[in-house]
CSV table of C-alpha atoms in Angstrom, one decimal:
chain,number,residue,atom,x,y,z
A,1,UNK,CA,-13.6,-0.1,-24.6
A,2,UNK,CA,-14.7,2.9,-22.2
A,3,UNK,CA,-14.2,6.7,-23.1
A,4,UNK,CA,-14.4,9.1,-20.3
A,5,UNK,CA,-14.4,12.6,-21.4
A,6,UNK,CA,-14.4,15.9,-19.0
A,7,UNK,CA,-13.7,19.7,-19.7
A,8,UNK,CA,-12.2,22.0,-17.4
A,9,UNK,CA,-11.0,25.7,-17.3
A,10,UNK,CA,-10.8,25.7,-20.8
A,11,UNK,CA,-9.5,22.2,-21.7
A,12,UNK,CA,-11.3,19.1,-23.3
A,13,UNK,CA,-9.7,16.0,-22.3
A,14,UNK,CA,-10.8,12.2,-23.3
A,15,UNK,CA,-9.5,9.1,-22.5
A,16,UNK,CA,-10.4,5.8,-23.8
A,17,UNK,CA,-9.0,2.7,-22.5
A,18,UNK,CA,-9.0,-1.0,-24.0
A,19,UNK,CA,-7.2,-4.1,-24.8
A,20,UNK,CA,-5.5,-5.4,-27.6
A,21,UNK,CA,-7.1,-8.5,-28.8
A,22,UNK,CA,-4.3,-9.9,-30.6
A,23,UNK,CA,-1.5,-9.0,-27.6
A,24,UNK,CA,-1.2,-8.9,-24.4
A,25,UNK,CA,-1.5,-5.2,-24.4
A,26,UNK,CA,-4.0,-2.3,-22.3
A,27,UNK,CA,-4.3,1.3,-24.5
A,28,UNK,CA,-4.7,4.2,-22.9
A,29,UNK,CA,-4.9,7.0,-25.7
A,30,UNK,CA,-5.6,10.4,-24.0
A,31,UNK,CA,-6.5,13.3,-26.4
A,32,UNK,CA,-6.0,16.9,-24.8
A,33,UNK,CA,-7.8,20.4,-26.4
A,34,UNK,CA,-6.8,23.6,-25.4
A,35,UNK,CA,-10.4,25.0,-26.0
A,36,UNK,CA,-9.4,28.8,-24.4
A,37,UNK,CA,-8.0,31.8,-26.0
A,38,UNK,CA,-4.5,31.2,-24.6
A,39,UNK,CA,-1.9,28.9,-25.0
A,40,UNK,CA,-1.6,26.5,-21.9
A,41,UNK,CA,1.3,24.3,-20.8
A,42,UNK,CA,0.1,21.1,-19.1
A,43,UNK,CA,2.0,17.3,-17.9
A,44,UNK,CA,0.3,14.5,-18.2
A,45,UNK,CA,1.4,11.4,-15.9
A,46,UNK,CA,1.2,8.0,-16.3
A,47,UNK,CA,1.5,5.6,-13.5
A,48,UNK,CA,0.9,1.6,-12.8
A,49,UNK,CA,2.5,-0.1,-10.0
A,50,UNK,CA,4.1,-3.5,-10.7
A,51,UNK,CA,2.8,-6.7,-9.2
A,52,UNK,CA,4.4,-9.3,-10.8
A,53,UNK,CA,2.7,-12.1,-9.2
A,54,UNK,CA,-0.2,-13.1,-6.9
A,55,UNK,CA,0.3,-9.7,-4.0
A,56,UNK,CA,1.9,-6.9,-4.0
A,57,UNK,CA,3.6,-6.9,-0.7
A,58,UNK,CA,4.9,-10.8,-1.4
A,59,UNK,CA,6.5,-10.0,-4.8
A,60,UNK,CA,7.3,-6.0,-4.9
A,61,UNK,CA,10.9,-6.6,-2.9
A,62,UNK,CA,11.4,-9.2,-6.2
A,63,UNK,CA,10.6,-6.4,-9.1
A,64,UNK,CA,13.3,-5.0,-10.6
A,65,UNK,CA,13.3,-2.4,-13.3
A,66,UNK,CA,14.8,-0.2,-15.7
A,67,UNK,CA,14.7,2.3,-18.7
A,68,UNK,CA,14.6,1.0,-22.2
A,69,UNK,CA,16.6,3.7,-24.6
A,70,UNK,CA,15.5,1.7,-27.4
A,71,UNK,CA,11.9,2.0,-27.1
A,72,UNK,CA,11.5,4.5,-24.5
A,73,UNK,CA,9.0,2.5,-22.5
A,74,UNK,CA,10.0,1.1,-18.3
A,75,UNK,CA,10.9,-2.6,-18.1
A,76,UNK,CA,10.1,-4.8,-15.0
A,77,UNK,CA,10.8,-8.6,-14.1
A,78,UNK,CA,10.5,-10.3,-11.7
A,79,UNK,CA,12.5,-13.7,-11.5
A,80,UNK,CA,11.4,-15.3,-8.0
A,81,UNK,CA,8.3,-15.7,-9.7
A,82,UNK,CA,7.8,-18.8,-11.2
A,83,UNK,CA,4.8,-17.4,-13.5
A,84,UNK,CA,6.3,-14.7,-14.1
A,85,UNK,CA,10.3,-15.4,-14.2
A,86,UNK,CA,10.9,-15.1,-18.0
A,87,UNK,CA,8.2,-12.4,-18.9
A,88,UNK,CA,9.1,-8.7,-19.1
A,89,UNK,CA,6.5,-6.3,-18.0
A,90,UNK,CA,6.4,-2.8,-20.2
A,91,UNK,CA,4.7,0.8,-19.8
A,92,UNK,CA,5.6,3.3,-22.3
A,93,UNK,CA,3.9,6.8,-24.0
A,94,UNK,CA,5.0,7.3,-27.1
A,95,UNK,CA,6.3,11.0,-27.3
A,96,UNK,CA,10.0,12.0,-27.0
A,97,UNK,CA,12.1,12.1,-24.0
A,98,UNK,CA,9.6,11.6,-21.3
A,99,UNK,CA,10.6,12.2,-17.6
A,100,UNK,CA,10.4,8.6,-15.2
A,101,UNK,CA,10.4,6.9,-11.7
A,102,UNK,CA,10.5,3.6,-11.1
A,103,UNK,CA,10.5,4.2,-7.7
A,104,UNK,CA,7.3,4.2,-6.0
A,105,UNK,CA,8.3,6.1,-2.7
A,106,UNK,CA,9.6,9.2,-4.5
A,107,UNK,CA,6.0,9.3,-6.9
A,108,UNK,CA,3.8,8.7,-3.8
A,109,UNK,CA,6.0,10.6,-0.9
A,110,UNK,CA,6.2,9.8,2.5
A,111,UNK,CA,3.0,10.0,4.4
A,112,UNK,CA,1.1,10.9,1.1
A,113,UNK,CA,-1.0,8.9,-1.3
A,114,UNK,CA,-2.0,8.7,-5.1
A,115,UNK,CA,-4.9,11.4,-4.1
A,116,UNK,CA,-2.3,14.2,-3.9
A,117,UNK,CA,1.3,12.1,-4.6
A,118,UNK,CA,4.5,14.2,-4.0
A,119,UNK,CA,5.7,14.1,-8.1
A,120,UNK,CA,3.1,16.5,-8.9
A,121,UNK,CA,4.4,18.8,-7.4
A,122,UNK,CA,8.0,18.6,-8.8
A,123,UNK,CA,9.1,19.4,-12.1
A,124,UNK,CA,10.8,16.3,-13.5
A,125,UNK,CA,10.4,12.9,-12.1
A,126,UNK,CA,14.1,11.8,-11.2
A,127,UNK,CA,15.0,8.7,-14.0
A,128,UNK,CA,15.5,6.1,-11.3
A,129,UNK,CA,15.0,2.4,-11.9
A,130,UNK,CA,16.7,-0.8,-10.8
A,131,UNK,CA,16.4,-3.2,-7.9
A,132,UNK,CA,15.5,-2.5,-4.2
A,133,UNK,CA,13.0,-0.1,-5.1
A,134,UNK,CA,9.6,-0.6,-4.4
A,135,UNK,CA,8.3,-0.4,-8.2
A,136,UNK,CA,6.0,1.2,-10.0
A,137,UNK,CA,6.7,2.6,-13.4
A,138,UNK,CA,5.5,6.7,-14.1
A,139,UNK,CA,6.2,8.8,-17.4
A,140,UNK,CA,5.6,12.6,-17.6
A,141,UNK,CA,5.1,14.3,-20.8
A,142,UNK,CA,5.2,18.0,-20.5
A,143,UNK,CA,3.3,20.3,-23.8
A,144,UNK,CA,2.4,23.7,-25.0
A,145,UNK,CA,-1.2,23.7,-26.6
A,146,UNK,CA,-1.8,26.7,-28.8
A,147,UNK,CA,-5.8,28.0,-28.8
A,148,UNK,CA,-7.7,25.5,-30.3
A,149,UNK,CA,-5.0,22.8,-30.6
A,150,UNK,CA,-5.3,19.0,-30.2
A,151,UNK,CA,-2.6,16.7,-29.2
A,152,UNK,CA,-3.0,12.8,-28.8
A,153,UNK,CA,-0.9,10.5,-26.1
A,154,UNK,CA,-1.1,6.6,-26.5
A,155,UNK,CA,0.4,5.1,-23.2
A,156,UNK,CA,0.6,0.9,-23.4
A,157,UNK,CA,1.2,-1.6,-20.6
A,158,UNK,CA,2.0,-4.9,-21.6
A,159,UNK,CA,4.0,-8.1,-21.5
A,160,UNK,CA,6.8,-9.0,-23.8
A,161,UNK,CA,8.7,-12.3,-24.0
A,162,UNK,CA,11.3,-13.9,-21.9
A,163,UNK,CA,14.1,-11.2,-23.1
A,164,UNK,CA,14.3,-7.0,-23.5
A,165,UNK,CA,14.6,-7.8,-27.3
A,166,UNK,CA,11.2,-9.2,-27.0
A,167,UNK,CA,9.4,-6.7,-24.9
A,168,UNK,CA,11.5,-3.9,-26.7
A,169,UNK,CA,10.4,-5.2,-30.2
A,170,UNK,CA,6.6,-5.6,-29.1
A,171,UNK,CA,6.5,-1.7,-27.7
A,172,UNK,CA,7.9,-0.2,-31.2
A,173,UNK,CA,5.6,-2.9,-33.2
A,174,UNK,CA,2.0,-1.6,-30.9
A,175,UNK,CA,3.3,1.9,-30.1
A,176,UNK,CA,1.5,5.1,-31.3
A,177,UNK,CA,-1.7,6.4,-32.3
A,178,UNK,CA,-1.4,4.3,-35.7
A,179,UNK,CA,-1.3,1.0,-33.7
A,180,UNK,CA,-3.9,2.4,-31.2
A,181,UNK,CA,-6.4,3.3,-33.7
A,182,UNK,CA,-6.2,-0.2,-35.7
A,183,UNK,CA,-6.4,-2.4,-32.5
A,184,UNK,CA,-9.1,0.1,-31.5
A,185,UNK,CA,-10.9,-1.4,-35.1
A,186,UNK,CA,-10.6,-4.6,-34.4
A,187,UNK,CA,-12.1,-4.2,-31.2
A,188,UNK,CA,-15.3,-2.5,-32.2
A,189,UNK,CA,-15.5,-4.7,-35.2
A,190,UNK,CA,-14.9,-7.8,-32.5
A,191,UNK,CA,-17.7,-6.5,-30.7
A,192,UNK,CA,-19.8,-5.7,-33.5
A,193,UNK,CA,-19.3,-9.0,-34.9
């Protein structure tokens, strides 16, 4: 696992990333402090784009996605893939009501990249998904932190089975700082071991 930690104008932010050992599942469990006097409103964004196969630019115009309501998290397939044909890819964050793209043109912008993309400077991400999009999967979380408050995000990225059942089922089962923190054990004791 790696932590990266940093503090700026008066927040205390760490991130550690790792992988599930018993599922095909990448945690990303990002724990904010509001470590000023006053309360402070921040969005945190998620993004991974979708490859689905062996390059990007080969198998992007074959990914298509959409929005679980189940679950919350984005869904992707793509089933010109013969690796790939019956898995469904996931990312979700597990807080409530999180804004989405799946489309990677309106995150980046035109002529812009993911050094300064275009979505952070809008208010709400606009909820598309489907096909004929050139995929990538972003969820926005907007807060409040009160003086000296903590708050904890778990964002997961994985691969489910051959249906949305599957992939659905495997998100609520390994969503949430519960399910972070013991796959977090049984890394360190994996390690340790």
């Amino acid at each position: 696992y790696s932590v990266f930690e940093h503090s700026a104008h008066g927040i205390h932010s760490e991130l550690s990333t790792f992988v599930a050992l018993e599922a095909p599942l990448k945690y990303s469990v990002l724990r904010l402090r509001n470590d000023s006097s006053a309360p402070r409103s921040l969005s945190v964004t998620g993004y991974v784009e979708w490859v689905m196969g062996d390059l990007r630019p080969k198998s992007a115009m074959h990914v298509v996605t959409e929005h679980d309501a189940v679950s919350g998290a984005l869904f992707a397939r793509n089933a010109y893939n013969t690796d790939f044909s019956g898995r469904v890819g996931f990312f979700q964050v597990d807080a409530e009501d999180p804004a989405f793209t799946c489309d990677r043109t309106e995150f980046v912008g035109r002529n812009r990249s993911l050094a300064r993309p275009a979505a952070m400077g809008r208010e709400v991400l606009s909820g598309s998904a489907g096909a004929a999009l050139d995929p990538c999967a972003a969820l926005q979380v907007v807060l409040e932190l009160e003086p000296g408050e903590e708050r904890e995000l778990v964002f997961i990225l994985g691969v489910g089975g051959r249906r949305n059942m599957d992939a659905s089922g495997m998100v609520q089962r390994n969503g949430g700082s519960a399910a972070a923190a013991a796959a977090l054990a049984k890394v360190r004791d994996y390690w340790d071991e």
